Amino acid sequence: MKPLLYFFILFFTHSFSQEFKIEHKRNDDKTVSFRYQKSTPRSVTAILEFSFISNTSSQSKIIQKLNKAEGKFITLKPSNPDENIVFNYTYKYFQYTINPKLDQDFVYILPYKKGAKMNVEELGFLGTKYSNKKQPKGWKAYSFKSDIAQEIYPTRKGTVIEVIDKYEPDLTKTYSFYNNMNSIKIEHSDGSIASYSGFDKSDIYVKPGDVVYPVINTLGKTATFDNRGFHLINFSISYLSTINELKISSLKSNKQIESVYITPHFFENGKTIILKKGFPYMSDFDEGTLFQNFSKRQTKRYKKGKPID
């Protein structure tokens, strides 16, 4: 059997649009409050830089990794409380959390219903073959395949940051691969990003901004892939890193950022495993795996059969 191929691209940009902004306010006590607002559910790495500043002890560059829609960025306090703080500043931002602190011990739950079984294949990187792109660091992506439509669940708790639901498969043809697949991206609390593609256009149940949980929230159902009638979901986990260990404070453009892929550990048959290509795996979980990202309150409510939000 030829290896399955798929091409995952994670886009990251920075700009000065209304997608993200920082504003400041002078207070009566001569402090200065800087607050941010962002309109995207994605996290943001923001850099606030002072070209001139006096009467305060602030650093020249302030870096924040921001998840909430709005909030406090920094408050400057005057060294001399009788005088104003004087400053000039600019800011820039990059989508997603750059150089996140990953939870290396996290155990993921297979992305389909408990008791369901799907065959696993590893996906090759098409960028090298078709567009002379260098294979990303740590490249690892999977395809979960089934003869029937499957409900797909998140592998861990996260926030939906992107939904694409505009494609209809051509069931008159046979494909080795195609890029135009309905997909969902979910950002996790540690800054990693899961990509799921292969959904039926009419069966996607989430939208950007939704917080979703494994086992509890169905993302959608798989679509028929081609005229052979099978279903699959393509899956990968990645994060953004500065190239050559560059400090975030030195970032100038997206060319200094790269995607790095993760080889996830999954729970299966009471063990923590790394998936092997060409094998079927049955989805399962235990309480310890399920509740990794749950608060104590959410865990109690889940056990009582109540909504956890």
JSON list of C-alpha atoms in Angstrom, two decimals, residues 34-154:
[
{"chain": "A", "resi": 34, "resn": "PHE", "atom": "CA", "xyz": [-2.22, 49.76, 28.90]},
{"chain": "A", "resi": 35, "resn": "ARG", "atom": "CA", "xyz": [-5.04, 47.45, 27.85]},
{"chain": "A", "resi": 36, "resn": "TYR", "atom": "CA", "xyz": [-5.49, 45.16, 24.85]},
{"chain": "A", "resi": 37, "resn": "GLN", "atom": "CA", "xyz": [-8.40, 43.90, 22.77]},
{"chain": "A", "resi": 38, "resn": "LYS", "atom": "CA", "xyz": [-8.45, 41.11, 20.22]},
{"chain": "A", "resi": 39, "resn": "SER", "atom": "CA", "xyz": [-11.27, 39.95, 17.98]},
{"chain": "A", "resi": 40, "resn": "THR", "atom": "CA", "xyz": [-9.90, 36.49, 17.20]},
{"chain": "A", "resi": 41, "resn": "PRO", "atom": "CA", "xyz": [-10.26, 33.40, 19.42]},
{"chain": "A", "resi": 42, "resn": "ARG", "atom": "CA", "xyz": [-6.63, 32.55, 18.69]},
{"chain": "A", "resi": 43, "resn": "SER", "atom": "CA", "xyz": [-4.01, 33.41, 21.26]},
{"chain": "A", "resi": 44, "resn": "VAL", "atom": "CA", "xyz": [-1.68, 36.29, 20.47]},
{"chain": "A", "resi": 45, "resn": "THR", "atom": "CA", "xyz": [1.97, 36.97, 21.26]},
{"chain": "A", "resi": 46, "resn": "ALA", "atom": "CA", "xyz": [2.29, 40.76, 21.60]},
{"chain": "A", "resi": 47, "resn": "ILE", "atom": "CA", "xyz": [5.40, 42.92, 21.89]},
{"chain": "A", "resi": 48, "resn": "LEU", "atom": "CA", "xyz": [5.06, 46.45, 23.29]},
{"chain": "A", "resi": 49, "resn": "GLU", "atom": "CA", "xyz": [8.22, 48.53, 22.73]},
{"chain": "A", "resi": 50, "resn": "PHE", "atom": "CA", "xyz": [9.09, 51.92, 24.20]},
{"chain": "A", "resi": 51, "resn": "SER", "atom": "CA", "xyz": [11.42, 54.01, 22.05]},
{"chain": "A", "resi": 52, "resn": "PHE", "atom": "CA", "xyz": [11.56, 56.58, 24.87]},
{"chain": "A", "resi": 53, "resn": "ILE", "atom": "CA", "xyz": [10.38, 56.39, 28.46]},
{"chain": "A", "resi": 54, "resn": "SER", "atom": "CA", "xyz": [11.11, 58.32, 31.66]},
{"chain": "A", "resi": 55, "resn": "ASN", "atom": "CA", "xyz": [9.93, 58.59, 35.25]},
{"chain": "A", "resi": 56, "resn": "THR", "atom": "CA", "xyz": [9.23, 54.86, 35.50]},
{"chain": "A", "resi": 57, "resn": "SER", "atom": "CA", "xyz": [11.25, 51.66, 35.81]},
{"chain": "A", "resi": 58, "resn": "SER", "atom": "CA", "xyz": [9.62, 49.71, 32.98]},
{"chain": "A", "resi": 59, "resn": "GLN", "atom": "CA", "xyz": [11.65, 47.59, 30.57]},
{"chain": "A", "resi": 60, "resn": "SER", "atom": "CA", "xyz": [11.92, 48.86, 27.01]},
{"chain": "A", "resi": 61, "resn": "LYS", "atom": "CA", "xyz": [10.13, 45.77, 25.63]},
{"chain": "A", "resi": 62, "resn": "ILE", "atom": "CA", "xyz": [7.15, 44.02, 27.22]},
{"chain": "A", "resi": 63, "resn": "ILE", "atom": "CA", "xyz": [6.10, 40.60, 25.88]},
{"chain": "A", "resi": 64, "resn": "GLN", "atom": "CA", "xyz": [2.73, 39.08, 26.70]},
{"chain": "A", "resi": 65, "resn": "LYS", "atom": "CA", "xyz": [1.07, 35.86, 25.52]},
{"chain": "A", "resi": 66, "resn": "LEU", "atom": "CA", "xyz": [-2.65, 36.61, 25.55]},
{"chain": "A", "resi": 67, "resn": "ASN", "atom": "CA", "xyz": [-5.66, 34.29, 25.44]},
{"chain": "A", "resi": 68, "resn": "LYS", "atom": "CA", "xyz": [-8.59, 36.39, 26.65]},
{"chain": "A", "resi": 69, "resn": "ALA", "atom": "CA", "xyz": [-10.55, 38.71, 24.36]},
{"chain": "A", "resi": 70, "resn": "GLU", "atom": "CA", "xyz": [-9.45, 41.77, 26.34]},
{"chain": "A", "resi": 71, "resn": "GLY", "atom": "CA", "xyz": [-7.64, 42.72, 29.49]},
{"chain": "A", "resi": 72, "resn": "LYS", "atom": "CA", "xyz": [-4.77, 44.46, 31.21]},
{"chain": "A", "resi": 73, "resn": "PHE", "atom": "CA", "xyz": [-1.44, 44.50, 29.39]},
{"chain": "A", "resi": 74, "resn": "ILE", "atom": "CA", "xyz": [0.70, 46.50, 31.84]},
{"chain": "A", "resi": 75, "resn": "THR", "atom": "CA", "xyz": [0.42, 49.43, 34.25]},
{"chain": "A", "resi": 76, "resn": "LEU", "atom": "CA", "xyz": [3.26, 51.93, 34.53]},
{"chain": "A", "resi": 77, "resn": "LYS", "atom": "CA", "xyz": [3.89, 53.56, 37.90]},
{"chain": "A", "resi": 78, "resn": "PRO", "atom": "CA", "xyz": [5.76, 56.88, 38.18]},
{"chain": "A", "resi": 79, "resn": "SER", "atom": "CA", "xyz": [9.10, 56.97, 39.97]},
{"chain": "A", "resi": 80, "resn": "ASN", "atom": "CA", "xyz": [8.30, 60.53, 41.03]},
{"chain": "A", "resi": 81, "resn": "PRO", "atom": "CA", "xyz": [4.59, 60.59, 41.92]},
{"chain": "A", "resi": 82, "resn": "ASP", "atom": "CA", "xyz": [4.42, 64.33, 41.34]},
{"chain": "A", "resi": 83, "resn": "GLU", "atom": "CA", "xyz": [5.40, 64.12, 37.66]},
{"chain": "A", "resi": 84, "resn": "ASN", "atom": "CA", "xyz": [3.92, 62.46, 34.60]},
{"chain": "A", "resi": 85, "resn": "ILE", "atom": "CA", "xyz": [5.43, 59.46, 32.88]},
{"chain": "A", "resi": 86, "resn": "VAL", "atom": "CA", "xyz": [6.70, 60.45, 29.44]},
{"chain": "A", "resi": 87, "resn": "PHE", "atom": "CA", "xyz": [6.96, 57.83, 26.70]},
{"chain": "A", "resi": 88, "resn": "ASN", "atom": "CA", "xyz": [6.69, 56.89, 23.02]},
{"chain": "A", "resi": 89, "resn": "TYR", "atom": "CA", "xyz": [5.73, 53.35, 22.06]},
{"chain": "A", "resi": 90, "resn": "THR", "atom": "CA", "xyz": [4.85, 50.99, 19.24]},
{"chain": "A", "resi": 91, "resn": "TYR", "atom": "CA", "xyz": [3.54, 47.44, 19.30]},
{"chain": "A", "resi": 92, "resn": "LYS", "atom": "CA", "xyz": [3.29, 44.42, 17.07]},
{"chain": "A", "resi": 93, "resn": "TYR", "atom": "CA", "xyz": [1.72, 41.04, 17.46]},
{"chain": "A", "resi": 94, "resn": "PHE", "atom": "CA", "xyz": [1.94, 37.52, 16.10]},
{"chain": "A", "resi": 95, "resn": "GLN", "atom": "CA", "xyz": [-0.92, 35.08, 15.94]},
{"chain": "A", "resi": 96, "resn": "TYR", "atom": "CA", "xyz": [-0.73, 32.15, 18.35]},
{"chain": "A", "resi": 97, "resn": "THR", "atom": "CA", "xyz": [1.58, 31.55, 21.30]},
{"chain": "A", "resi": 98, "resn": "ILE", "atom": "CA", "xyz": [5.19, 31.63, 20.13]},
{"chain": "A", "resi": 99, "resn": "ASN", "atom": "CA", "xyz": [7.61, 29.29, 21.96]},
{"chain": "A", "resi": 100, "resn": "PRO", "atom": "CA", "xyz": [4.90, 27.84, 24.23]},
{"chain": "A", "resi": 101, "resn": "LYS", "atom": "CA", "xyz": [5.69, 25.77, 27.30]},
{"chain": "A", "resi": 102, "resn": "LEU", "atom": "CA", "xyz": [4.24, 22.45, 26.19]},
{"chain": "A", "resi": 103, "resn": "ASP", "atom": "CA", "xyz": [2.76, 19.86, 28.49]},
{"chain": "A", "resi": 104, "resn": "GLN", "atom": "CA", "xyz": [5.11, 17.04, 27.47]},
{"chain": "A", "resi": 105, "resn": "ASP", "atom": "CA", "xyz": [3.33, 14.47, 29.65]},
{"chain": "A", "resi": 106, "resn": "PHE", "atom": "CA", "xyz": [-0.15, 15.03, 28.24]},
{"chain": "A", "resi": 107, "resn": "VAL", "atom": "CA", "xyz": [-2.00, 11.89, 27.13]},
{"chain": "A", "resi": 108, "resn": "TYR", "atom": "CA", "xyz": [-4.49, 12.38, 24.30]},
{"chain": "A", "resi": 109, "resn": "ILE", "atom": "CA", "xyz": [-7.76, 10.55, 23.66]},
{"chain": "A", "resi": 110, "resn": "LEU", "atom": "CA", "xyz": [-8.32, 9.11, 20.17]},
{"chain": "A", "resi": 111, "resn": "PRO", "atom": "CA", "xyz": [-10.61, 11.47, 18.24]},
{"chain": "A", "resi": 112, "resn": "TYR", "atom": "CA", "xyz": [-13.63, 9.23, 17.77]},
{"chain": "A", "resi": 113, "resn": "LYS", "atom": "CA", "xyz": [-16.37, 7.69, 19.87]},
{"chain": "A", "resi": 114, "resn": "LYS", "atom": "CA", "xyz": [-15.45, 5.33, 22.69]},
{"chain": "A", "resi": 115, "resn": "GLY", "atom": "CA", "xyz": [-15.54, 1.75, 21.43]},
{"chain": "A", "resi": 116, "resn": "ALA", "atom": "CA", "xyz": [-15.22, 2.77, 17.77]},
{"chain": "A", "resi": 117, "resn": "LYS", "atom": "CA", "xyz": [-12.25, 1.44, 15.82]},
{"chain": "A", "resi": 118, "resn": "MET", "atom": "CA", "xyz": [-10.39, 3.13, 12.98]},
{"chain": "A", "resi": 119, "resn": "ASN", "atom": "CA", "xyz": [-7.27, 2.21, 11.02]},
{"chain": "A", "resi": 120, "resn": "VAL", "atom": "CA", "xyz": [-4.29, 4.53, 11.29]},
{"chain": "A", "resi": 121, "resn": "GLU", "atom": "CA", "xyz": [-1.86, 5.60, 8.57]},
{"chain": "A", "resi": 122, "resn": "GLU", "atom": "CA", "xyz": [0.91, 8.18, 8.74]},
{"chain": "A", "resi": 123, "resn": "LEU", "atom": "CA", "xyz": [0.75, 11.07, 6.29]},
{"chain": "A", "resi": 124, "resn": "GLY", "atom": "CA", "xyz": [3.74, 12.13, 4.23]},
{"chain": "A", "resi": 125, "resn": "PHE", "atom": "CA", "xyz": [4.55, 15.79, 3.71]},
{"chain": "A", "resi": 126, "resn": "LEU", "atom": "CA", "xyz": [3.62, 16.96, 0.21]},
{"chain": "A", "resi": 127, "resn": "GLY", "atom": "CA", "xyz": [5.38, 20.30, 0.36]},
{"chain": "A", "resi": 128, "resn": "THR", "atom": "CA", "xyz": [8.77, 18.76, -0.40]},
{"chain": "A", "resi": 129, "resn": "LYS", "atom": "CA", "xyz": [7.48, 16.96, -3.49]},
{"chain": "A", "resi": 130, "resn": "TYR", "atom": "CA", "xyz": [5.19, 19.56, -5.02]},
{"chain": "A", "resi": 131, "resn": "SER", "atom": "CA", "xyz": [6.39, 23.01, -3.93]},
{"chain": "A", "resi": 132, "resn": "ASN", "atom": "CA", "xyz": [10.01, 22.64, -2.80]},
{"chain": "A", "resi": 133, "resn": "LYS", "atom": "CA", "xyz": [9.07, 23.41, 0.78]},
{"chain": "A", "resi": 134, "resn": "LYS", "atom": "CA", "xyz": [11.22, 22.03, 3.55]},
{"chain": "A", "resi": 135, "resn": "GLN", "atom": "CA", "xyz": [9.57, 19.40, 5.72]},
{"chain": "A", "resi": 136, "resn": "PRO", "atom": "CA", "xyz": [8.62, 20.98, 9.08]},
{"chain": "A", "resi": 137, "resn": "LYS", "atom": "CA", "xyz": [10.49, 19.99, 12.20]},
{"chain": "A", "resi": 138, "resn": "GLY", "atom": "CA", "xyz": [9.14, 16.88, 13.88]},
{"chain": "A", "resi": 139, "resn": "TRP", "atom": "CA", "xyz": [6.66, 16.27, 11.04]},
{"chain": "A", "resi": 140, "resn": "LYS", "atom": "CA", "xyz": [3.97, 13.85, 12.21]},
{"chain": "A", "resi": 141, "resn": "ALA", "atom": "CA", "xyz": [0.43, 13.59, 10.92]},
{"chain": "A", "resi": 142, "resn": "TYR", "atom": "CA", "xyz": [-2.08, 10.77, 10.91]},
{"chain": "A", "resi": 143, "resn": "SER", "atom": "CA", "xyz": [-5.07, 9.64, 8.92]},
{"chain": "A", "resi": 144, "resn": "PHE", "atom": "CA", "xyz": [-7.82, 7.74, 10.77]},
{"chain": "A", "resi": 145, "resn": "LYS", "atom": "CA", "xyz": [-9.78, 5.63, 8.27]},
{"chain": "A", "resi": 146, "resn": "SER", "atom": "CA", "xyz": [-13.15, 3.89, 8.52]},
{"chain": "A", "resi": 147, "resn": "ASP", "atom": "CA", "xyz": [-15.67, 2.18, 6.24]},
{"chain": "A", "resi": 148, "resn": "ILE", "atom": "CA", "xyz": [-18.50, 4.20, 7.77]},
{"chain": "A", "resi": 149, "resn": "ALA", "atom": "CA", "xyz": [-19.10, 7.78, 8.87]},
{"chain": "A", "resi": 150, "resn": "GLN", "atom": "CA", "xyz": [-17.63, 8.49, 12.29]},
{"chain": "A", "resi": 151, "resn": "GLU", "atom": "CA", "xyz": [-18.36, 11.15, 14.87]},
{"chain": "A", "resi": 152, "resn": "ILE", "atom": "CA", "xyz": [-15.15, 13.07, 15.63]},
{"chain": "A", "resi": 153, "resn": "TYR", "atom": "CA", "xyz": [-14.30, 14.44, 19.08]},
{"chain": "A", "resi": 154, "resn": "PRO", "atom": "CA", "xyz": [-11.44, 16.66, 20.29]}
]
